[in-house]
Amino acid sequence: MSKVERSRPSDDALRKELTEEEYHVTQEAGTERAFSG
């Protein structure tokens, strides 16, 4: 079985596609602390 190589979008491409909040959550682990609310 051969491995499939996947490319990751560049940081600039992600910033253009995602909102500021989406980018923060998906790329910078910007979520609230567990059990905090």
PDB file of N, CA and C in Angstrom:
ATOM      1  N   MET A   1       0.857  -1.175   0.000  1.00  0.00           N
ATOM      2  CA  MET A   1       0.000   0.000   0.000  1.00  0.00           C
ATOM      3  C   MET A   1       0.904   1.239   0.000  1.00  0.00           C
ATOM      4  N   SER A   2       0.655   2.148  -0.899  1.00  0.00           N
ATOM      5  CA  SER A   2       1.481   3.353  -0.973  1.00  0.00           C
ATOM      6  C   SER A   2       0.903   4.469  -0.112  1.00  0.00           C
ATOM      7  N   LYS A   3       1.800   5.286   0.403  1.00  0.00           N
ATOM      8  CA  LYS A   3       1.368   6.419   1.220  1.00  0.00           C
ATOM      9  C   LYS A   3       0.941   7.561   0.319  1.00  0.00           C
ATOM     10  N   VAL A   4      -0.094   8.267   0.733  1.00  0.00           N
ATOM     11  CA  VAL A   4      -0.577   9.425  -0.007  1.00  0.00           C
ATOM     12  C   VAL A   4      -0.004  10.667   0.662  1.00  0.00           C
ATOM     13  N   GLU A   5       0.720  11.457  -0.109  1.00  0.00           N
ATOM     14  CA  GLU A   5       1.265  12.690   0.442  1.00  0.00           C
ATOM     15  C   GLU A   5       0.223  13.788   0.340  1.00  0.00           C
ATOM     16  N   ARG A   6       0.037  14.491   1.417  1.00  0.00           N
ATOM     17  CA  ARG A   6      -0.922  15.592   1.437  1.00  0.00           C
ATOM     18  C   ARG A   6      -0.164  16.880   1.682  1.00  0.00           C
ATOM     19  N   SER A   7      -0.533  17.875   0.943  1.00  0.00           N
ATOM     20  CA  SER A   7       0.121  19.162   1.155  1.00  0.00           C
ATOM     21  C   SER A   7      -0.731  20.017   2.079  1.00  0.00           C
ATOM     22  N   ARG A   8      -0.074  20.823   2.864  1.00  0.00           N
ATOM     23  CA  ARG A   8      -0.754  21.715   3.805  1.00  0.00           C
ATOM     24  C   ARG A   8      -0.753  23.108   3.197  1.00  0.00           C
ATOM     25  N   PRO A   9      -1.897  23.792   3.225  1.00  0.00           N
ATOM     26  CA  PRO A   9      -1.937  25.160   2.694  1.00  0.00           C
ATOM     27  C   PRO A   9      -0.954  26.049   3.449  1.00  0.00           C
ATOM     28  N   SER A  10      -0.425  27.030   2.761  1.00  0.00           N
ATOM     29  CA  SER A  10       0.504  27.952   3.409  1.00  0.00           C
ATOM     30  C   SER A  10      -0.223  28.779   4.460  1.00  0.00           C
ATOM     31  N   ASP A  11       0.547  29.350   5.359  1.00  0.00           N
ATOM     32  CA  ASP A  11      -0.012  30.191   6.410  1.00  0.00           C
ATOM     33  C   ASP A  11      -0.784  31.359   5.803  1.00  0.00           C
ATOM     34  N   ASP A  12      -0.230  31.972   4.768  1.00  0.00           N
ATOM     35  CA  ASP A  12      -0.908  33.096   4.106  1.00  0.00           C
ATOM     36  C   ASP A  12      -2.234  32.665   3.491  1.00  0.00           C
ATOM     37  N   ALA A  13      -2.249  31.492   2.863  1.00  0.00           N
ATOM     38  CA  ALA A  13      -3.480  30.992   2.244  1.00  0.00           C
ATOM     39  C   ALA A  13      -4.550  30.743   3.307  1.00  0.00           C
ATOM     40  N   LEU A  14      -4.146  30.187   4.433  1.00  0.00           N
ATOM     41  CA  LEU A  14      -5.106  29.938   5.510  1.00  0.00           C
ATOM     42  C   LEU A  14      -5.655  31.243   6.066  1.00  0.00           C
ATOM     43  N   ARG A  15      -4.805  32.233   6.234  1.00  0.00           N
ATOM     44  CA  ARG A  15      -5.251  33.527   6.763  1.00  0.00           C
ATOM     45  C   ARG A  15      -6.254  34.195   5.821  1.00  0.00           C
ATOM     46  N   LYS A  16      -6.101  33.966   4.517  1.00  0.00           N
ATOM     47  CA  LYS A  16      -7.030  34.551   3.540  1.00  0.00           C
ATOM     48  C   LYS A  16      -8.370  33.818   3.537  1.00  0.00           C
ATOM     49  N   GLU A  17      -8.335  32.504   3.762  1.00  0.00           N
ATOM     50  CA  GLU A  17      -9.545  31.675   3.715  1.00  0.00           C
ATOM     51  C   GLU A  17     -10.366  31.734   4.997  1.00  0.00           C
ATOM     52  N   LEU A  18      -9.690  31.782   6.143  1.00  0.00           N
ATOM     53  CA  LEU A  18     -10.366  31.687   7.433  1.00  0.00           C
ATOM     54  C   LEU A  18     -10.582  33.060   8.055  1.00  0.00           C
ATOM     55  N   THR A  19     -11.612  33.134   8.893  1.00  0.00           N
ATOM     56  CA  THR A  19     -11.793  34.365   9.664  1.00  0.00           C
ATOM     57  C   THR A  19     -10.689  34.399  10.723  1.00  0.00           C
ATOM     58  N   GLU A  20     -10.527  35.547  11.356  1.00  0.00           N
ATOM     59  CA  GLU A  20      -9.504  35.682  12.395  1.00  0.00           C
ATOM     60  C   GLU A  20      -9.728  34.666  13.519  1.00  0.00           C
ATOM     61  N   GLU A  21     -10.990  34.489  13.915  1.00  0.00           N
ATOM     62  CA  GLU A  21     -11.313  33.541  14.987  1.00  0.00           C
ATOM     63  C   GLU A  21     -11.063  32.098  14.546  1.00  0.00           C
ATOM     64  N   GLU A  22     -11.470  31.743  13.319  1.00  0.00           N
ATOM     65  CA  GLU A  22     -11.247  30.389  12.813  1.00  0.00           C
ATOM     66  C   GLU A  22      -9.758  30.068  12.762  1.00  0.00           C
ATOM     67  N   TYR A  23      -8.971  31.014  12.294  1.00  0.00           N
ATOM     68  CA  TYR A  23      -7.525  30.811  12.221  1.00  0.00           C
ATOM     69  C   TYR A  23      -6.954  30.595  13.622  1.00  0.00           C
ATOM     70  N   HIS A  24      -7.354  31.434  14.557  1.00  0.00           N
ATOM     71  CA  HIS A  24      -6.848  31.339  15.927  1.00  0.00           C
ATOM     72  C   HIS A  24      -7.169  29.976  16.542  1.00  0.00           C
ATOM     73  N   VAL A  25      -8.393  29.510  16.361  1.00  0.00           N
ATOM     74  CA  VAL A  25      -8.810  28.234  16.953  1.00  0.00           C
ATOM     75  C   VAL A  25      -8.121  27.055  16.269  1.00  0.00           C
ATOM     76  N   THR A  26      -8.073  27.052  14.943  1.00  0.00           N
ATOM     77  CA  THR A  26      -7.548  25.884  14.232  1.00  0.00           C
ATOM     78  C   THR A  26      -6.034  25.841  14.140  1.00  0.00           C
ATOM     79  N   GLN A  27      -5.380  26.974  14.103  1.00  0.00           N
ATOM     80  CA  GLN A  27      -3.935  26.991  13.897  1.00  0.00           C
ATOM     81  C   GLN A  27      -3.137  27.352  15.143  1.00  0.00           C
ATOM     82  N   GLU A  28      -3.772  27.988  16.103  1.00  0.00           N
ATOM     83  CA  GLU A  28      -3.058  28.437  17.296  1.00  0.00           C
ATOM     84  C   GLU A  28      -3.636  27.835  18.574  1.00  0.00           C
ATOM     85  N   ALA A  29      -4.452  26.785  18.426  1.00  0.00           N
ATOM     86  CA  ALA A  29      -5.065  26.107  19.577  1.00  0.00           C
ATOM     87  C   ALA A  29      -5.752  27.104  20.495  1.00  0.00           C
ATOM     88  N   GLY A  30      -6.471  28.038  19.899  1.00  0.00           N
ATOM     89  CA  GLY A  30      -7.097  29.099  20.677  1.00  0.00           C
ATOM     90  C   GLY A  30      -8.465  28.738  21.205  1.00  0.00           C
ATOM     91  N   THR A  31      -8.493  27.776  22.085  1.00  0.00           N
ATOM     92  CA  THR A  31      -9.762  27.387  22.697  1.00  0.00           C
ATOM     93  C   THR A  31      -9.699  27.661  24.189  1.00  0.00           C
ATOM     94  N   GLU A  32     -10.856  27.670  24.804  1.00  0.00           N
ATOM     95  CA  GLU A  32     -10.873  27.930  26.246  1.00  0.00           C
ATOM     96  C   GLU A  32     -10.389  26.703  27.004  1.00  0.00           C
ATOM     97  N   ARG A  33      -9.929  26.919  28.194  1.00  0.00           N
ATOM     98  CA  ARG A  33      -9.452  25.841  29.048  1.00  0.00           C
ATOM     99  C   ARG A  33     -10.615  24.896  29.375  1.00  0.00           C
ATOM    100  N   ALA A  34     -10.354  23.611  29.417  1.00  0.00           N
ATOM    101  CA  ALA A  34     -11.384  22.613  29.713  1.00  0.00           C
ATOM    102  C   ALA A  34     -12.045  22.872  31.063  1.00  0.00           C
ATOM    103  N   PHE A  35     -13.345  22.676  31.119  1.00  0.00           N
ATOM    104  CA  PHE A  35     -14.154  22.824  32.331  1.00  0.00           C
ATOM    105  C   PHE A  35     -14.126  24.241  32.901  1.00  0.00           C
ATOM    106  N   SER A  36     -13.899  25.237  32.048  1.00  0.00           N
ATOM    107  CA  SER A  36     -13.806  26.610  32.552  1.00  0.00           C
ATOM    108  C   SER A  36     -15.135  27.353  32.476  1.00  0.00           C
ATOM    109  N   GLY A  37     -16.128  26.764  31.871  1.00  0.00           N
ATOM    110  CA  GLY A  37     -17.357  27.523  31.745  1.00  0.00           C
ATOM    111  C   GLY A  37     -18.514  26.676  31.635  1.00  0.00           C
TER     112      GLY A  37
END
